[in-house]
Amino acid sequence: FEDLEILNLDFSRNDSISDKSITQLSQTLLNLTLLKSLGISFSKSPHITDKGIFKLSNSISSLNTESLKLVFIECPNIRENGASSIFQKLKNIPGLRKLNLNFSMNPNINSNTIQILSESLAVLPKLELLNLNFSECSKIQDEGISKLFSCLRHRNLGILALNFSKCEKISNKGI
C-alpha cells in the first residue's frame, strides 16, 4: 500500500467498527507517504468515540495530502473534543487543496468547534474547494457561524458549499 496515491474507504453503517479499527487504520495511514487524496466515511458507526478520532487526527496531520474527505454523519459518540482535534490538525496539512467535512446530525458539534475549524481554515494557503456539512447540528450558534464567515471572506476559494440546514440556533445575526 505504500505507493497509494488515492485511498477511499467507506465503513458506513457498520456496528463492528470501533476505536480499535480506527487505531489500526491510523497506523497504516502513517506509512502512506505518497497519498494525495484520502476519503473516509464512518457514518452511523455508533462505536466510534473521541479516542479513535484522536488517533485518526494525528495520522491525518502527518500526511501531505491535497484532498481530504471525512464523513461522520450521525456518530453521536464523537464529542466536541474529538471533532476539534481533527479540525485543529488540519492546519498541519499546508498542501490541502480540497476539503470535504460532513459531521451532520451530530449533537455534540457546537460553535466552539466551528471556531476551531475556522482558525485552521484561515492558515491553509492552497485551499481551493471547501464543502462543509453540519446540517442538524443543533448546538451551532451565531458566534461560530460569524467566525467561519469572517474567515471565509478573506479566502479566494473556487468552490464553496456550506450546509447548516436545520441548525435552528443560527440567525441573521450570525450570517
Rosetta silent file (secondary structure, phi, psi, omega in degrees, C-alpha in Angstrom):
SEQUENCE: FEDLEILNLDFSRNDSISDKSITQLSQTLLNLTLLKSLGISFSKSPHITDKGIFKLSNSISSLNTESLKLVFIECPNIRENGASSIFQKLKNIPGLRKLNLNFSMNPNINSNTIQILSESLAVLPKLELLNLNFSECSKIQDEGISKLFSCLRHRNLGILALNFSKCEKISNKGI
SCORE:     score description
SCORE:     0.000 S_00000001
   1 L     0.000  -11.931 -172.027    0.000    0.000    0.000 S_00000001
   2 L   -60.948  -21.354 -179.458    2.937    2.346    0.423 S_00000001
   3 L   -94.401    5.117 -179.505    2.677    3.583   -3.192 S_00000001
   4 L   -61.981  136.370  173.832   -1.006    4.523   -2.951 S_00000001
   5 L  -108.699  -26.865  179.923   -1.882    7.999   -4.129 S_00000001
   6 E  -130.655  129.018  178.501   -5.674    7.787   -3.723 S_00000001
   7 E  -137.011  121.514  175.510   -7.492    5.969   -0.921 S_00000001
   8 E  -124.062  125.062 -179.387  -11.261    5.957   -0.364 S_00000001
   9 E  -127.870  133.443  178.178  -12.743    3.883    2.444 S_00000001
  10 E  -126.567  112.434  178.544  -16.398    3.597    3.392 S_00000001
  11 L  -115.259   27.754 -176.544  -17.280    1.910    6.673 S_00000001
  12 L   -61.803  147.910  175.441  -20.754    3.438    6.971 S_00000001
  13 L    53.774   43.813 -177.912  -23.495    1.708    8.950 S_00000001
  14 L  -122.146  107.726 -179.215  -21.115   -0.812   10.428 S_00000001
  15 L   -71.640  -11.505 -179.462  -21.678   -1.730   14.058 S_00000001
  16 L   -86.058  -16.377 -179.470  -18.413   -3.677   14.111 S_00000001
  17 L   -77.812  130.738 -178.454  -16.230   -0.614   13.511 S_00000001
  18 L  -139.704 -174.426  177.396  -14.815    0.781   16.720 S_00000001
  19 H   -59.902  -32.678  178.191  -11.924    2.848   18.035 S_00000001
  20 H   -61.997  -42.341  178.133   -9.709   -0.220   17.702 S_00000001
  21 H   -62.308  -43.324 -179.389  -10.410   -0.286   13.950 S_00000001
  22 H   -66.430  -37.512  177.800   -9.600    3.406   13.647 S_00000001
  23 H   -61.335  -43.848  178.001   -6.356    2.929   15.588 S_00000001
  24 H   -64.075  -43.724  177.480   -5.278    0.217   13.148 S_00000001
  25 H   -61.483  -41.751 -178.915   -6.226    2.372   10.171 S_00000001
  26 H   -61.094  -40.284  178.043   -4.353    5.321   11.660 S_00000001
  27 H   -65.060  -38.370  178.011   -1.169    3.286   11.942 S_00000001
  28 H   -65.822  -41.659 -178.665   -1.492    2.251    8.287 S_00000001
  29 H   -59.077  -32.739 -179.204   -2.006    5.857    7.174 S_00000001
  30 L   -61.040  -24.016 -178.994    1.345    6.826    8.672 S_00000001
  31 L   -91.405   -3.172 -176.126    3.075    4.662    6.041 S_00000001
  32 L   -95.304   71.415 -173.404    1.274    6.197    3.063 S_00000001
  33 L   -73.463  -17.537 -179.973    3.747    8.955    2.292 S_00000001
  34 L   -97.188    2.343 -174.980    2.668    9.331   -1.361 S_00000001
  35 L   -64.889  122.553  179.227   -1.044    9.699   -0.581 S_00000001
  36 L  -104.555  -23.280 -177.690   -2.552   12.696   -2.397 S_00000001
  37 E  -141.006  127.279  179.903   -6.242   12.015   -1.775 S_00000001
  38 E  -130.089  128.500  174.721   -7.917   10.454    1.256 S_00000001
  39 E  -130.893  126.905 -179.577  -11.619    9.818    1.752 S_00000001
  40 E  -136.202  132.127  176.353  -13.020    8.059    4.811 S_00000001
  41 E  -125.820  127.370  175.618  -16.625    7.550    5.839 S_00000001
  42 L  -123.526   29.667 -176.283  -17.738    6.197    9.200 S_00000001
  43 L   -54.982  139.110  178.025  -21.350    7.356    9.001 S_00000001
  44 L    53.558   42.012  175.344  -23.729    5.844   11.517 S_00000001
  45 L  -107.766   97.049 -170.147  -20.947    3.973   13.290 S_00000001
  46 L   -71.202  -12.757 -175.485  -22.074    4.134   16.925 S_00000001
  47 L   -99.260    7.262  175.991  -18.917    2.698   18.483 S_00000001
  48 L   -88.240  130.012 -178.814  -16.530    5.393   17.296 S_00000001
  49 L  -126.482 -178.050  178.127  -15.558    7.793   20.064 S_00000001
  50 H   -57.881  -34.100 -179.117  -13.124   10.641   20.618 S_00000001
  51 H   -55.919  -48.354  178.186  -10.402    8.112   21.476 S_00000001
  52 H   -68.090  -38.110 -179.455  -10.373    6.786   17.908 S_00000001
  53 H   -64.772  -37.691  176.711  -10.781   10.252   16.432 S_00000001
  54 H   -59.148  -44.361  178.767   -7.690   11.488   18.318 S_00000001
  55 H   -62.850  -45.885 -179.163   -5.633    8.710   16.712 S_00000001
  56 H   -62.664  -42.707 -178.196   -7.056    9.437   13.272 S_00000001
  57 H   -64.601  -36.596  177.324   -6.421   13.176   13.553 S_00000001
  58 H   -65.238  -40.493  179.202   -2.772   12.590   14.468 S_00000001
  59 H   -67.846  -44.096 -178.715   -2.285   10.352   11.432 S_00000001
  60 H   -61.636  -38.000 -177.494   -4.067   12.716    9.064 S_00000001
  61 H   -68.974  -16.973  179.116   -1.933   15.639   10.195 S_00000001
  62 L   -89.180   -6.745 -178.720    1.225   13.762    9.199 S_00000001
  63 L   -82.689  157.966  174.486    0.039   13.307    5.603 S_00000001
  64 L  -112.041   45.362 -174.695    0.912   15.567    2.707 S_00000001
  65 L   -78.598  152.314  177.867   -2.444   15.057    1.026 S_00000001
  66 L   -99.222  -20.548 -176.149   -4.065   17.527   -1.354 S_00000001
  67 E  -136.084  129.097 -178.124   -7.622   16.243   -0.942 S_00000001
  68 E  -135.698  128.161  176.502   -9.351   15.151    2.256 S_00000001
  69 E  -129.981  120.768  177.794  -12.908   13.925    2.741 S_00000001
  70 E  -125.164  126.973 -177.738  -14.142   12.866    6.177 S_00000001
  71 E  -124.194  118.011  178.443  -17.724   11.764    6.753 S_00000001
  72 L  -131.309   52.762 -179.733  -19.047   11.191   10.266 S_00000001
  73 L   -67.064  130.427  173.904  -22.811   11.526    9.759 S_00000001
  74 L    53.060   53.132  173.661  -24.808   10.628   12.850 S_00000001
  75 L  -113.234   85.623 -170.119  -21.893    9.497   15.009 S_00000001
  76 L   -68.543  -14.712 -179.157  -23.200   10.573   18.424 S_00000001
  77 L   -93.672    4.500  169.141  -20.159    9.414   20.392 S_00000001
  78 L   -89.524  112.873 -175.801  -17.848   11.851   18.658 S_00000001
  79 L   -92.054 -177.532  179.166  -17.812   14.718   21.107 S_00000001
  80 H   -56.509  -43.875 -177.488  -16.617   18.290   20.821 S_00000001
  81 H   -64.452  -38.536  179.348  -13.030   17.342   21.725 S_00000001
  82 H   -65.265  -50.502  178.680  -12.821   14.655   19.036 S_00000001
  83 H   -61.810  -42.263  179.864  -14.127   16.866   16.244 S_00000001
  84 H   -62.245  -35.375 -179.943  -11.959   19.745   17.453 S_00000001
  85 H   -64.367  -40.502  176.204   -8.858   17.554   17.336 S_00000001
  86 H   -64.091  -47.408 -176.470   -9.443   16.837   13.646 S_00000001
  87 H   -62.716  -39.389  178.576  -10.154   20.484   12.907 S_00000001
  88 H   -64.830  -38.642 -176.224   -7.022   21.662   14.768 S_00000001
  89 H   -73.558  -16.506  179.381   -4.792   19.200   12.930 S_00000001
  90 H   -58.661  -33.269 -178.020   -5.940   20.426    9.507 S_00000001
  91 H   -65.945  -12.780  177.788   -3.554   23.367    9.788 S_00000001
  92 H   -86.812    6.307  179.861   -0.687   20.850    9.669 S_00000001
  93 L  -118.456   73.616 -172.770   -1.575   19.974    6.049 S_00000001
  94 L   -64.745  -20.750  179.997   -0.412   23.096    4.165 S_00000001
  95 L   -86.818    3.923 -176.787   -0.784   21.466    0.724 S_00000001
  96 L   -64.232  122.795  179.807   -4.506   20.787    1.242 S_00000001
  97 L  -108.553  -32.683 -177.577   -6.482   21.970   -1.804 S_00000001
  98 E  -127.928  126.992 -179.454   -9.827   20.186   -1.367 S_00000001
  99 E  -132.247  121.897  175.466  -11.590   19.681    1.943 S_00000001
 100 E  -122.719  118.950  177.606  -14.918   17.928    2.444 S_00000001
 101 E  -125.518  130.541  177.155  -16.186   17.512    6.004 S_00000001
 102 E  -132.209  106.502  176.773  -19.554   16.061    6.924 S_00000001
 103 L  -118.622   29.767 -175.879  -20.477   15.897   10.601 S_00000001
 104 L   -61.550  152.154  179.226  -24.217   16.294   10.064 S_00000001
 105 L    59.921   32.939  175.269  -26.658   15.109   12.716 S_00000001
 106 L  -104.913  115.854 -175.951  -24.004   15.201   15.424 S_00000001
 107 L   -72.489   -4.526 -175.917  -25.493   16.567   18.652 S_00000001
 108 L  -103.958   -7.980  177.587  -22.046   17.482   20.026 S_00000001
 109 L   -76.271  129.841 -177.781  -20.815   19.881   17.327 S_00000001
 110 E  -136.698 -173.739 -177.522  -21.146   23.433   18.602 S_00000001
 111 H   -62.235  -38.098  178.511  -19.999   26.990   17.935 S_00000001
 112 H   -61.224  -41.010  178.670  -16.649   26.439   19.637 S_00000001
 113 H   -62.249  -42.578  179.416  -15.960   23.506   17.310 S_00000001
 114 H   -66.903  -35.972  176.865  -16.783   25.659   14.271 S_00000001
 115 H   -64.519  -40.217  177.610  -14.493   28.422   15.566 S_00000001
 116 H   -64.217  -42.445  176.121  -11.618   25.929   15.849 S_00000001
 117 H   -59.572  -44.217 -179.027  -12.298   24.785   12.284 S_00000001
 118 H   -59.198  -41.119  179.468  -12.287   28.426   11.142 S_00000001
 119 H   -62.743  -37.948  177.427   -8.871   29.026   12.691 S_00000001
 120 H   -71.524  -41.266  179.747   -7.424   26.101   10.745 S_00000001
 121 H   -60.137  -33.067 -177.347   -9.088   27.140    7.501 S_00000001
 122 L   -64.858  -22.529 -175.721   -7.517   30.579    7.832 S_00000001
 123 L  -112.423   18.155  175.876   -3.994   29.138    7.558 S_00000001
 124 L   -99.063   97.032 -169.364   -4.452   26.708    4.663 S_00000001
 125 L   -68.380  -25.712 -173.916   -2.833   28.674    1.818 S_00000001
 126 L  -102.010    2.693 -175.531   -3.710   26.383   -1.094 S_00000001
 127 L   -60.923  123.594 -178.726   -7.340   25.596   -0.249 S_00000001
 128 L  -115.709  -31.623 -177.418   -9.485   25.884   -3.403 S_00000001
 129 E  -126.289  128.341  178.510  -12.550   23.762   -2.617 S_00000001
 130 E  -133.427  122.058  178.437  -14.399   23.712    0.678 S_00000001
 131 E  -128.746  111.761 -179.254  -17.505   21.630    1.323 S_00000001
 132 E  -118.747  130.411  176.448  -18.848   21.640    4.879 S_00000001
 133 E  -126.716  109.797  176.354  -21.992   19.848    6.016 S_00000001
 134 L  -125.083   33.317 -179.307  -23.116   20.435    9.576 S_00000001
 135 L   -61.929  143.432  178.701  -26.857   20.077    8.986 S_00000001
 136 L    60.563   28.799  170.740  -28.909   19.262   12.058 S_00000001
 137 L   -95.516   93.440 -166.095  -26.075   20.097   14.456 S_00000001
 138 L   -69.836  -10.872 -178.610  -28.373   21.758   16.943 S_00000001
 139 E   -96.198   -1.673  177.905  -25.699   23.373   19.149 S_00000001
 140 L   -75.806  129.040 -177.557  -24.170   25.574   16.441 S_00000001
 141 L  -122.659 -177.356 -176.726  -24.992   29.205   17.144 S_00000001
 142 H   -56.407  -38.467 -176.456  -24.340   32.630   15.652 S_00000001
 143 H   -59.546  -43.661 -179.479  -20.854   33.009   17.203 S_00000001
 144 H   -66.686  -43.419 -179.710  -19.479   30.003   15.355 S_00000001
 145 H   -66.679  -39.553  178.443  -21.011   30.956   12.033 S_00000001
 146 H   -59.668  -44.382  179.442  -19.783   34.553   12.359 S_00000001
 147 H   -63.618  -43.456  179.548  -16.230   33.336   12.879 S_00000001
 148 H   -62.162  -49.332 -179.286  -16.483   30.969    9.912 S_00000001
 149 H   -63.414  -37.511  177.221  -17.869   33.638    7.584 S_00000001
 150 H   -60.856  -43.278  178.293  -15.240   36.105    8.748 S_00000001
 151 H   -64.901  -43.793 -174.862  -12.529   33.594    7.875 S_00000001
 152 H   -72.024  -25.370  179.428  -14.058   32.724    4.507 S_00000001
 153 H   -61.124  -27.380 -175.789  -14.439   36.342    3.400 S_00000001
 154 L   -97.060    8.002 -178.366  -10.662   36.561    3.127 S_00000001
 155 L  -102.519  148.536  176.172  -10.274   33.350    1.128 S_00000001
 156 L  -107.967   72.316 -178.266  -10.075   33.024   -2.630 S_00000001
 157 L   -86.342  142.339  175.167  -11.948   29.738   -2.981 S_00000001
 158 L   -81.827  -36.148 -179.907  -13.015   28.392   -6.339 S_00000001
 159 E  -134.779  129.486  177.552  -15.802   26.243   -4.867 S_00000001
 160 E  -135.266  124.190  176.249  -17.613   26.761   -1.578 S_00000001
 161 E  -132.158  122.466 -179.466  -20.525   24.652   -0.335 S_00000001
 162 E  -125.849  131.291  177.633  -21.915   25.109    3.176 S_00000001
 163 E  -126.486  110.250  175.336  -24.830   23.201    4.653 S_00000001
 164 L  -124.076   33.142 -179.306  -26.195   24.329    8.000 S_00000001
 165 L   -64.178  144.628 -179.269  -29.804   23.305    7.385 S_00000001
 166 L    60.038   24.931  169.388  -31.878   22.695   10.495 S_00000001
 167 L   -95.949   85.308 -165.400  -29.289   24.421   12.689 S_00000001
 168 L   -76.681   -3.464  175.820  -32.026   26.399   14.351 S_00000001
 169 L   -94.550    4.697  175.547  -29.833   28.481   16.666 S_00000001
 170 L   -93.429  130.368 -178.528  -28.314   30.288   13.696 S_00000001
 171 L  -125.393 -175.695  175.961  -29.989   33.603   12.959 S_00000001
 172 L   -57.524  -32.146 -179.342  -29.469   36.629   10.728 S_00000001
 173 L   -58.847  -39.098 -178.150  -27.008   37.898   13.325 S_00000001
 174 L   -74.548  -27.545 -175.734  -24.588   35.055   12.585 S_00000001
 175 L   -89.378    0.000    0.000  -24.730   35.446    8.850 S_00000001
